[in-house]
Amino acid sequence: MAPEDAGLKKVGVIYGDVGTTEFRFTVSGYVEQGDYVQVLHPREGWVLGRVDAMERKTDLSLEKAHVMARGGKVDISEMVSATVSVIGYRDEHGILQHPRTPFPAGAYVYLAKDDLIREVLGIEEHREKGAYIGKLYGHDIPIYLDINRLIQKHMAVLAKTGSGKSYFTGVILEELLKHNVTAVVIDPHGEYGSLRKPARKTPAHDEFGISPRGYGDRLLMFSPDPELNRGCRPLNFTLSHMSPRDLLNLMNLGNTRSYLVPLRKAMDLLKTSKGDFTLRELMRVIEAEEEDSLGPLLGGLEYLDEVGIFARRGTRITELVQKGKVAIVNLRGVPPDIQQLVVQRLATALFELRKRNKIPPLFLVVEEAHNFVPQQGKADSSAILRTIASEGRKFGLGLAIISQRPAKIDKNVLSQCNTQIILRVTNPNDLNAIGKSVEGLTKGSLEEIQRLPIGVALVVGANIPMPIFVKVRPRETMHGGQSVEVL
Ligand SMILES: Nc1ncnc2c1ncn2[C@@H]1O[C@H](COP(=O)(O)OP(=O)(O)OP(=O)(O)O)[C@@H](O)[C@H]1O
Ligand SMILES: [Mg+2]
C-alpha cells in the first residue's frame, strides 16, 4: 500500500470520462449514497467528494431473466458504479478550491477521513457559542450552529408535515436556553410548553452525549385563552390602540361600512373619558344608542369578548420578554384572524423596543409561518414580519420561520433566512421553492431531500458554508407535537 493511503479504506477506482466537478468510480468496497470520499489529485493533494448516485450495471437481459423466472440457471455479471460530486480542498489560505484539472482515470477512491471532512466542509466546534444540533449523518462529527449568526441572519425550518420541524425547533430552543439567549415562540398548536418536562431517557441520549432535563424555571407561558391553555398567563392587548376599522375586521361581519361611524364615535368617547376601556364598556355605550341596526355590531363585540384578547390592561412586553428566558405564546384554540393580530401586535412591539434597546436581543420563532407571512393573500402580520426579516438583524432581532409549505411563504422573507434547515419534502412546488432559495444544493441532494428519514436534516448557513446532512440529536425535553392516535 502506498504511504499516502495508510489507514484509508479503499472503495473503488475512477473510470470513464472524468470531469473536475464530477466523476464516476467502480465500487469495490462498501460505500453508500451520501458517503464522503477522498481522492489524491496529482497537483492539489487530497480532494473531498460526495457520492451523489449509485447504479448497479448488469448483463442480465430480458431473455435471461425470463429463463430465471422459469427456474433456469443463468450467470449474471454485475458491477456497481458510483457518481461523485467533487466538493474540493482547502488551499494554503484555508480557502475552498476546486481542482482545475480532472483526476486521472484509474485513481483510487477512499472513504473520507473525518479530519478531511471537517477541514473541507469548514465544520468547527463552537462549543461556547454554538447550538449543538446533532451529528454529521453517518459520522461521529458533532455539528454546532453559531448562535450569533443564527439570530443575526434568521433561520428557516422547512419540511412536509410530520417530518420533524417542531422537534428540531425544540432542540434549538433547548440550546438557546442553555446559552441564556432570549426567545419568543409563536406556538399555534400549544406544542412548546412541554419544554418544561424532561424527555424519557433512550439509548440515543447516550449516543449523542445528552441527558434529559426540563426547563420549567426558564419558560414563560402566555395565551389569549388561559382557560383552555392551563398554566398560561393571560395575554391581552388594550383596545385603545386599535383602530375602529381593524377592530371591525376582526368581527367577521359581512358589511362593515355602516358600523364604522357608530363604533368610532363610541371608542372616541371612551378614549377621552377613560383612556383604556373594555369591550363590555364599549358595548354598553353602543347599547345606549338603542339602535336596532347595531345588533350585529354588538354580536361582533360579544364574540371578541369571548375570544378574550382585549382587556383594560395589556400584557407588558417587559413581562413577556425576559433575558435568558423563552416566552411561549400559546395560540391553541384562538381563531386565525386573532392569531394574526397577536403576531402583528407582538412583533411590532418587539421590533420597536429592540430598536430602542429596551429589551434584550432575541429570537422570534414563528411556527406555521405560511399563515402569518403568506406569499399570496393577506395577513395582518405580514408587513411587520417582512420588516423584521429585512431589518431585524440591525437591531438584534432574529426571526425563525417554520413551515410545511415553503412555496406558500413570502419569497422575500424566505430569501432573508440565511440558515436553512430542510427535512423531508416531497411536494414538487415546495422542492422548487427550496431549490431556488438554498445555495449550493446539488441535484443529488434535492433528490435525497425527498427520501430523508425522520430526524435527518439538510443544514446550510450560519457557520455551515456547504449543505450537509445532519442527524438531529434527541431532545432533552419532551416533544409536544405528537400526533393524536385515532384508535
Ligand atoms: N430527530 C428526531 N428524532 C426522533 N424522533 C423524531 C425526530 N424528529 C421527529 N421525530 C418524531 O416525528 C414526529 C413528528 O415530528 P414533528 O412534530 O416535529 O413534525 P412536524 O414537522 O413539526 O409536523 P407538523 O407539520 O405536523 O407540525 C414526532 O412526534 C417525533 O416522534
Ligand atoms: Mg410541527
Coordinates of C-alpha atoms and ligand atoms in Angstrom, one line a residue:
M1 CA 0.0 0.0 0.0
A2 CA 1.3 3.5 -0.9
P3 CA 2.3 5.6 2.2
E4 CA -0.3 8.3 1.4
D5 CA -3.2 5.8 1.8
A6 CA -2.1 4.4 5.1
G7 CA -5.2 3.8 7.3
L8 CA -7.6 4.7 4.5
K9 CA -10.4 2.4 3.3
K10 CA -10.2 1.9 -0.5
V11 CA -13.7 1.7 -2.1
G12 CA -13.0 1.9 -5.8
V13 CA -11.3 3.2 -8.9
I14 CA -12.2 6.2 -11.1
Y15 CA -13.2 5.2 -14.7
G16 CA -14.6 6.6 -17.9
D17 CA -14.7 10.3 -18.8
V18 CA -13.5 12.3 -15.8
G19 CA -14.6 15.9 -15.1
T20 CA -13.3 18.4 -12.5
T21 CA -16.7 18.7 -10.7
E22 CA -18.0 15.1 -11.2
F23 CA -16.5 11.6 -11.8
R24 CA -17.6 8.0 -11.7
F25 CA -15.9 5.1 -10.0
T26 CA -16.4 1.4 -10.0
V27 CA -17.3 0.3 -6.5
S28 CA -15.1 -2.4 -4.9
G29 CA -15.6 -1.7 -1.2
Y30 CA -18.6 -0.8 1.0
V31 CA -19.9 2.6 0.2
E32 CA -23.4 4.2 0.2
Q33 CA -25.0 7.1 -1.5
G34 CA -24.3 10.2 0.5
D35 CA -20.9 9.0 1.8
Y36 CA -17.9 11.3 1.6
V37 CA -14.9 10.0 -0.4
Q38 CA -11.4 11.3 -0.9
V39 CA -9.1 11.1 -3.9
L40 CA -5.5 12.1 -4.3
H41 CA -5.2 14.7 -7.0
P42 CA -1.7 14.8 -8.6
R43 CA -1.4 18.6 -8.1
E44 CA -3.8 19.6 -5.3
G45 CA -3.4 16.8 -2.9
W46 CA -6.4 15.2 -1.2
V47 CA -9.8 16.3 -2.6
L48 CA -13.1 15.6 -0.9
G49 CA -16.2 14.5 -2.8
R50 CA -19.6 13.0 -2.0
V51 CA -21.4 10.0 -3.6
D52 CA -24.4 11.5 -5.3
A53 CA -25.8 8.5 -7.0
M54 CA -25.1 4.7 -7.4
E55 CA -26.1 2.3 -10.0
R56 CA -25.7 -1.5 -10.4
K57 CA -24.9 -2.3 -14.0
T58 CA -25.7 -5.9 -15.0
D59 CA -25.7 -8.0 -18.1
L60 CA -29.0 -9.7 -17.1
S61 CA -31.1 -9.3 -20.2
L62 CA -34.8 -9.7 -20.6
E63 CA -34.3 -13.1 -22.2
K64 CA -32.0 -14.4 -19.4
A65 CA -34.3 -13.0 -16.7
H66 CA -37.1 -15.0 -18.4
V67 CA -35.0 -18.1 -18.2
M68 CA -34.5 -17.5 -14.5
A69 CA -38.2 -16.8 -14.0
R70 CA -38.9 -20.4 -15.2
G71 CA -36.4 -21.8 -12.7
G72 CA -33.4 -21.9 -15.1
K73 CA -29.8 -21.1 -14.0
V74 CA -28.0 -18.1 -15.5
D75 CA -24.7 -16.4 -14.9
I76 CA -25.0 -12.7 -14.1
S77 CA -22.1 -10.4 -14.3
E78 CA -22.6 -7.1 -12.5
M79 CA -20.7 -4.1 -11.3
V80 CA -21.6 -1.1 -9.2
S81 CA -20.8 2.3 -10.4
A82 CA -21.0 5.5 -8.2
T83 CA -21.2 9.1 -9.3
V84 CA -19.3 11.6 -7.1
S85 CA -19.8 15.4 -6.9
V86 CA -16.5 17.0 -6.2
I87 CA -16.6 19.3 -3.1
G88 CA -12.9 20.4 -3.2
Y89 CA -10.0 21.1 -0.9
R90 CA -8.7 23.9 1.3
D91 CA -5.7 25.8 -0.2
E92 CA -2.8 27.2 2.0
H93 CA -5.0 30.2 2.9
G94 CA -7.8 27.9 4.0
I95 CA -10.0 28.9 1.1
L96 CA -12.1 26.2 -0.5
Q97 CA -10.9 25.4 -4.0
H98 CA -12.0 23.1 -6.8
P99 CA -9.3 21.2 -8.7
R100 CA -8.8 22.8 -12.1
T101 CA -7.7 19.7 -13.9
P102 CA -9.6 16.4 -13.9
F103 CA -8.5 13.4 -11.7
P104 CA -6.6 10.7 -13.7
A105 CA -8.7 7.7 -14.6
G106 CA -7.5 4.7 -12.6
A107 CA -7.1 6.8 -9.4
Y108 CA -8.1 5.1 -6.2
V109 CA -11.2 6.3 -4.3
Y110 CA -11.2 6.1 -0.5
L111 CA -13.8 6.6 2.2
A112 CA -13.0 10.1 3.5
K113 CA -11.4 10.6 7.0
D114 CA -13.3 12.7 9.5
D115 CA -10.5 15.2 9.7
L116 CA -10.6 15.9 6.0
I117 CA -14.4 16.1 6.0
R118 CA -14.2 18.7 8.9
E119 CA -11.5 20.7 7.2
V120 CA -13.0 20.9 3.8
L121 CA -16.6 21.4 4.9
G122 CA -15.4 24.0 7.4
I123 CA -17.0 22.3 10.4
E124 CA -15.7 23.8 13.6
E125 CA -16.7 23.1 17.2
H126 CA -18.4 26.2 18.6
R127 CA -19.0 24.7 22.0
E128 CA -19.2 28.1 23.7
K129 CA -21.2 30.0 21.2
G130 CA -22.7 27.1 19.3
A131 CA -26.0 25.3 19.4
Y132 CA -25.4 21.5 19.3
I133 CA -27.9 20.2 16.9
G134 CA -26.7 16.7 16.2
K135 CA -24.0 14.8 14.2
L136 CA -23.0 14.7 10.6
Y137 CA -25.1 12.0 9.1
G138 CA -23.2 8.7 9.2
H139 CA -20.3 10.2 11.1
D140 CA -19.2 10.9 14.7
I141 CA -18.7 14.6 14.0
P142 CA -20.8 16.9 16.2
I143 CA -22.4 19.8 14.4
Y144 CA -22.8 23.2 16.1
L145 CA -24.6 26.2 14.7
D146 CA -23.1 29.6 15.6
I147 CA -25.9 31.2 17.7
N148 CA -24.9 34.7 17.0
R149 CA -25.1 34.2 13.3
L150 CA -28.3 32.2 13.7
I151 CA -30.0 35.1 15.3
Q152 CA -28.4 37.9 13.2
K153 CA -29.2 36.2 9.9
H154 CA -32.5 34.4 10.6
M155 CA -33.4 30.8 10.1
A156 CA -36.0 28.7 8.2
V157 CA -37.1 25.2 9.1
L158 CA -38.9 23.6 6.2
A159 CA -40.3 20.2 5.7
K160 CA -43.5 18.3 5.0
T161 CA -45.9 17.7 7.8
G162 CA -44.7 15.2 10.4
S163 CA -41.1 15.1 9.4
G164 CA -39.6 16.8 12.5
K165 CA -39.7 20.6 12.2
S166 CA -41.1 21.2 15.7
Y167 CA -38.8 18.5 17.1
F168 CA -35.8 20.3 15.6
T169 CA -37.1 23.7 16.7
G170 CA -37.3 22.3 20.2
V171 CA -33.7 21.3 20.0
I172 CA -32.7 24.8 19.0
L173 CA -34.8 26.3 21.9
E174 CA -33.1 24.0 24.4
E175 CA -29.7 25.2 23.1
L176 CA -30.8 28.8 23.3
L177 CA -31.9 28.2 26.9
K178 CA -28.6 26.6 27.7
H179 CA -26.8 29.7 26.4
N180 CA -29.1 32.2 28.1
V181 CA -30.5 33.5 24.9
T182 CA -33.9 35.2 25.0
A183 CA -36.7 34.0 22.6
V184 CA -40.4 34.4 21.9
V185 CA -42.2 31.5 20.3
I186 CA -45.4 31.8 18.4
D187 CA -47.0 28.5 19.1
P188 CA -50.3 28.0 17.2
H189 CA -50.7 24.4 18.4
G190 CA -49.6 24.6 22.0
E191 CA -46.7 22.2 21.5
Y192 CA -43.8 24.0 23.2
G193 CA -45.0 24.0 26.8
S194 CA -43.5 20.5 27.0
L195 CA -40.0 22.2 27.2
R196 CA -40.8 22.2 30.9
K197 CA -40.6 18.4 31.1
P198 CA -37.6 16.1 30.7
A199 CA -37.8 13.5 27.9
R200 CA -37.8 9.8 28.7
K201 CA -34.2 8.6 28.5
T202 CA -33.3 6.5 25.5
P203 CA -30.0 4.9 24.2
A204 CA -29.8 7.7 21.7
H205 CA -29.3 10.2 24.6
D206 CA -26.0 8.5 25.4
E207 CA -25.0 8.1 21.8
F208 CA -25.3 11.9 21.4
G209 CA -24.0 12.8 24.9
I210 CA -27.3 14.4 26.0
S211 CA -29.2 14.0 29.3
P212 CA -32.9 14.5 29.7
R213 CA -33.8 17.6 31.6
G214 CA -36.6 20.2 31.8
Y215 CA -36.5 24.0 31.6
G216 CA -39.6 24.8 33.7
D217 CA -37.9 27.6 35.6
R218 CA -36.9 29.4 32.3
L219 CA -40.1 29.2 30.4
L220 CA -42.8 31.9 30.4
M221 CA -46.1 30.8 29.1
F222 CA -48.8 33.1 27.8
S223 CA -52.1 32.6 26.0
P224 CA -55.1 34.7 25.0
D225 CA -57.1 31.8 26.2
P226 CA -55.6 30.7 29.6
E227 CA -58.8 28.8 30.5
L228 CA -58.2 26.4 27.6
N229 CA -54.4 26.5 27.9
R230 CA -53.9 25.8 31.5
G231 CA -50.8 27.1 33.2
C232 CA -50.5 30.1 30.8
R233 CA -50.7 33.7 31.9
P234 CA -53.2 35.8 30.1
L235 CA -52.0 37.6 27.0
N236 CA -54.0 40.8 26.5
F237 CA -54.0 43.9 24.4
T238 CA -55.6 47.2 25.0
L239 CA -58.5 48.4 22.9
S240 CA -57.4 52.0 22.9
H241 CA -54.6 51.2 20.4
M242 CA -56.9 49.5 17.9
S243 CA -58.3 51.5 15.0
P244 CA -62.1 51.0 14.7
R245 CA -61.6 49.7 11.2
D246 CA -59.1 47.0 12.4
L247 CA -61.5 46.1 15.2
L248 CA -64.4 45.7 12.8
N249 CA -62.3 43.5 10.5
L250 CA -61.8 41.0 13.4
M251 CA -65.5 40.6 13.9
N252 CA -66.2 38.8 10.6
L253 CA -69.3 40.9 9.9
G254 CA -70.5 41.0 6.3
N255 CA -71.0 44.6 5.5
T256 CA -68.9 46.6 8.0
R257 CA -69.3 50.1 6.5
S258 CA -72.4 51.1 8.3
Y259 CA -70.9 50.2 11.7
L260 CA -67.7 52.2 11.3
V261 CA -69.1 55.6 12.3
P262 CA -71.0 54.5 15.4
L263 CA -68.1 52.3 16.5
R264 CA -65.6 55.2 16.1
K265 CA -67.9 57.5 18.0
A266 CA -68.2 55.1 20.9
M267 CA -64.4 54.4 21.0
D268 CA -63.5 58.1 20.9
L269 CA -65.9 58.8 23.7
L270 CA -64.4 56.1 25.9
K271 CA -60.9 57.1 25.0
T272 CA -61.4 60.7 26.1
S273 CA -63.3 59.8 29.2
K274 CA -61.4 56.8 30.4
G275 CA -58.2 56.3 28.4
D276 CA -58.2 52.5 28.4
F277 CA -61.5 50.6 28.3
T278 CA -63.0 47.2 28.0
L279 CA -65.2 45.5 25.4
R280 CA -68.1 45.4 27.9
E281 CA -67.8 49.2 28.4
L282 CA -67.8 49.7 24.6
M283 CA -70.9 47.5 24.2
R284 CA -72.7 49.5 26.9
V285 CA -72.0 52.8 25.1
I286 CA -73.3 51.3 21.8
E287 CA -76.4 49.7 23.5
A288 CA -77.3 53.2 24.9
E289 CA -77.9 54.3 21.3
E290 CA -80.9 52.0 21.3
E291 CA -80.4 51.5 17.5
D292 CA -81.8 48.1 16.3
S293 CA -79.5 48.1 13.2
L294 CA -76.5 48.0 15.5
G295 CA -77.4 44.4 16.7
P296 CA -74.8 42.7 14.5
L297 CA -72.1 45.1 15.8
L298 CA -72.9 44.2 19.3
G299 CA -72.8 40.5 18.4
G300 CA -69.4 41.0 16.9
L301 CA -68.1 42.7 20.1
E302 CA -69.6 39.9 22.1
Y303 CA -67.6 37.4 20.0
L304 CA -64.4 39.3 20.6
D305 CA -65.2 39.4 24.3
E306 CA -65.4 35.6 24.3
V307 CA -62.1 35.3 22.5
G308 CA -60.7 37.3 25.4
I309 CA -57.8 39.0 23.8
F310 CA -58.7 42.6 24.8
A311 CA -58.5 43.9 28.3
R312 CA -58.3 47.2 30.1
R313 CA -54.6 46.5 30.9
G314 CA -52.5 44.9 28.2
T315 CA -49.7 42.5 28.8
R316 CA -46.4 44.3 29.3
I317 CA -43.8 43.3 26.8
T318 CA -41.2 43.5 29.5
E319 CA -43.1 40.9 31.4
L320 CA -43.1 38.6 28.3
V321 CA -39.5 39.2 27.2
Q322 CA -37.0 38.4 30.0
K323 CA -33.3 38.0 29.5
G324 CA -32.3 34.3 29.0
K325 CA -35.9 33.1 29.1
V326 CA -38.1 31.6 26.4
A327 CA -41.7 33.0 26.2
I328 CA -44.2 30.7 24.6
V329 CA -47.2 32.4 23.1
N330 CA -49.7 29.5 23.1
L331 CA -52.4 30.3 20.4
R332 CA -54.2 26.9 20.6
G333 CA -57.9 27.4 20.1
V334 CA -57.5 31.1 19.0
P335 CA -59.3 32.0 15.7
P336 CA -56.9 32.5 12.8
D337 CA -57.5 36.3 12.4
I338 CA -57.0 36.8 16.1
Q339 CA -53.7 34.8 15.8
Q340 CA -52.5 37.2 13.1
L341 CA -53.5 40.1 15.2
V342 CA -51.5 38.7 18.2
V343 CA -48.4 38.2 15.9
Q344 CA -48.8 41.6 14.4
R345 CA -49.1 43.4 17.7
L346 CA -46.3 41.4 19.4
A347 CA -43.9 41.5 16.6
T348 CA -44.4 45.3 16.2
A349 CA -43.8 45.9 19.9
L350 CA -40.7 43.6 19.9
F351 CA -39.2 45.5 16.9
E352 CA -39.9 48.9 18.3
L353 CA -38.5 48.0 21.7
R354 CA -35.4 46.4 20.2
K355 CA -34.7 49.5 18.2
R356 CA -34.7 51.5 21.5
N357 CA -32.7 48.7 23.2
K358 CA -35.5 48.4 25.9
I359 CA -35.4 44.6 25.7
P360 CA -32.5 42.1 25.2
P361 CA -31.6 40.8 21.7
L362 CA -33.9 37.9 20.9
F363 CA -35.1 35.2 18.6
L364 CA -38.7 35.4 17.4
V365 CA -39.8 31.9 16.4
V366 CA -42.9 31.7 14.2
E367 CA -44.4 28.3 13.7
E368 CA -46.8 27.7 10.8
A369 CA -45.3 30.8 9.2
H370 CA -47.2 30.4 5.9
N371 CA -50.3 31.6 7.9
F372 CA -48.5 34.8 9.2
V373 CA -46.5 35.8 6.1
P374 CA -48.2 34.2 3.1
Q375 CA -46.9 34.6 -0.4
Q376 CA -50.4 35.1 -1.6
G377 CA -53.4 36.5 0.2
K378 CA -53.4 38.9 3.1
A379 CA -52.4 38.6 6.8
D380 CA -52.3 41.4 9.3
S381 CA -48.9 40.1 10.5
S382 CA -47.3 40.1 7.0
A383 CA -45.9 43.6 6.9
I384 CA -44.1 43.6 10.3
L385 CA -42.6 40.1 9.7
R386 CA -41.3 41.3 6.3
T387 CA -39.8 44.3 8.0
I388 CA -38.1 42.2 10.7
A389 CA -36.8 39.8 8.0
S390 CA -35.1 42.7 6.2
E391 CA -34.1 45.0 9.1
G392 CA -34.2 42.8 12.2
R393 CA -30.5 41.9 12.0
K394 CA -29.5 45.6 12.6
F395 CA -31.3 45.5 15.9
G396 CA -30.6 42.1 17.2
L397 CA -34.0 40.7 16.4
G398 CA -33.7 37.3 14.7
L399 CA -36.5 35.5 13.0
A400 CA -37.1 31.8 12.7
I401 CA -39.7 30.7 10.1
I402 CA -41.1 27.3 10.4
S403 CA -43.5 25.8 7.8
Q404 CA -44.6 22.8 6.0
R405 CA -45.4 24.8 2.8
P406 CA -42.3 26.6 1.7
A407 CA -43.9 27.6 -1.6
K408 CA -46.6 29.4 0.3
I409 CA -44.3 31.7 2.4
D410 CA -43.5 35.2 1.2
K411 CA -40.4 34.7 -1.0
N412 CA -38.7 37.8 0.2
V413 CA -38.9 36.6 3.8
L414 CA -37.7 33.1 2.9
S415 CA -34.7 34.5 1.0
Q416 CA -33.7 36.6 4.0
C417 CA -33.3 33.4 6.1
N418 CA -29.6 32.7 5.9
T419 CA -29.7 29.4 7.9
Q420 CA -31.8 26.8 6.3
I421 CA -32.9 23.5 7.9
I422 CA -34.6 21.3 5.4
L423 CA -36.1 18.0 6.5
R424 CA -38.1 15.7 4.2
V425 CA -40.0 17.5 1.5
T426 CA -41.9 15.7 -1.4
N427 CA -44.2 18.3 -2.9
P428 CA -42.8 19.5 -6.2
N429 CA -43.7 23.1 -5.7
D430 CA -42.0 23.1 -2.3
L431 CA -38.9 21.4 -3.7
N432 CA -38.8 24.0 -6.3
A433 CA -39.1 26.9 -3.8
I434 CA -36.3 25.2 -1.8
G435 CA -34.1 24.7 -4.8
K436 CA -34.4 28.4 -5.6
S437 CA -33.7 29.6 -2.0
V438 CA -30.8 27.3 -1.0
E439 CA -27.4 27.9 -2.5
G440 CA -25.1 25.0 -3.3
L441 CA -27.7 22.3 -3.5
T442 CA -26.7 19.5 -5.9
K443 CA -29.3 17.7 -7.9
G444 CA -28.4 14.6 -5.8
S445 CA -29.2 16.5 -2.6
L446 CA -32.6 17.7 -3.9
E447 CA -33.4 14.1 -4.7
E448 CA -32.3 13.0 -1.3
I449 CA -34.5 15.5 0.5
Q450 CA -37.5 13.6 -0.8
R451 CA -36.3 10.4 0.9
L452 CA -34.8 11.7 4.1
P453 CA -35.6 9.5 7.1
I454 CA -37.2 11.2 10.1
G455 CA -34.7 13.1 12.2
V456 CA -32.2 13.8 9.4
A457 CA -31.9 17.4 8.2
L458 CA -30.1 19.2 5.4
V459 CA -28.4 22.1 7.1
V460 CA -26.7 25.1 5.5
G461 CA -25.9 28.7 6.5
A462 CA -24.6 30.4 9.6
N463 CA -21.2 28.8 10.0
I464 CA -22.0 25.9 7.7
P465 CA -20.9 27.0 4.3
M466 CA -22.0 24.0 2.3
P467 CA -25.2 22.0 2.6
I468 CA -24.6 19.0 4.9
F469 CA -26.9 16.2 6.2
V470 CA -27.2 16.1 10.0
K471 CA -28.8 13.5 12.2
V472 CA -30.7 15.6 14.7
R473 CA -29.8 14.9 18.4
P474 CA -32.5 13.6 20.7
R475 CA -34.5 16.1 22.7
E476 CA -33.6 16.8 26.3
T477 CA -37.2 17.8 26.9
M478 CA -40.4 16.1 25.9
H479 CA -41.6 16.7 22.4
G480 CA -45.1 18.2 22.4
G481 CA -46.1 17.7 18.8
Q482 CA -47.2 14.1 18.9
S483 CA -50.0 13.1 16.5
V484 CA -53.3 12.1 18.0
E485 CA -54.0 8.4 17.9
V486 CA -57.4 7.8 16.4
L487 CA -57.8 4.2 17.6
Ligands
LIG1 N1 -34.9 14.0 15.4 C1 -35.9 13.1 15.7 N2 -35.6 12.1 16.5 C2 -36.6 11.2 16.9 N3 -37.9 11.4 16.5 C3 -38.2 12.4 15.8 C4 -37.2 13.4 15.4 N4 -37.9 14.3 14.7 C5 -39.2 14.0 14.7 N5 -39.4 12.8 15.3 C6 -40.7 12.2 15.5 O1 -41.6 12.5 14.5 C7 -42.8 13.1 14.9 C8 -43.2 14.3 14.1 O2 -42.3 15.4 14.3 P1 -42.7 16.9 14.4 O3 -43.9 17.0 15.4 O4 -41.5 17.7 14.8 O5 -43.2 17.1 13.0 P2 -43.5 18.5 12.2 O6 -42.7 18.5 11.0 O7 -43.4 19.6 13.2 O8 -45.0 18.2 11.8 P3 -46.2 19.3 11.6 O9 -46.1 19.9 10.3 O10 -47.4 18.4 11.7 O11 -46.2 20.3 12.7 C9 -42.6 13.4 16.4 O12 -43.7 13.1 17.1 C10 -41.4 12.6 16.8 O13 -41.8 11.5 17.5
MG2 MG -44.9 20.9 14.0

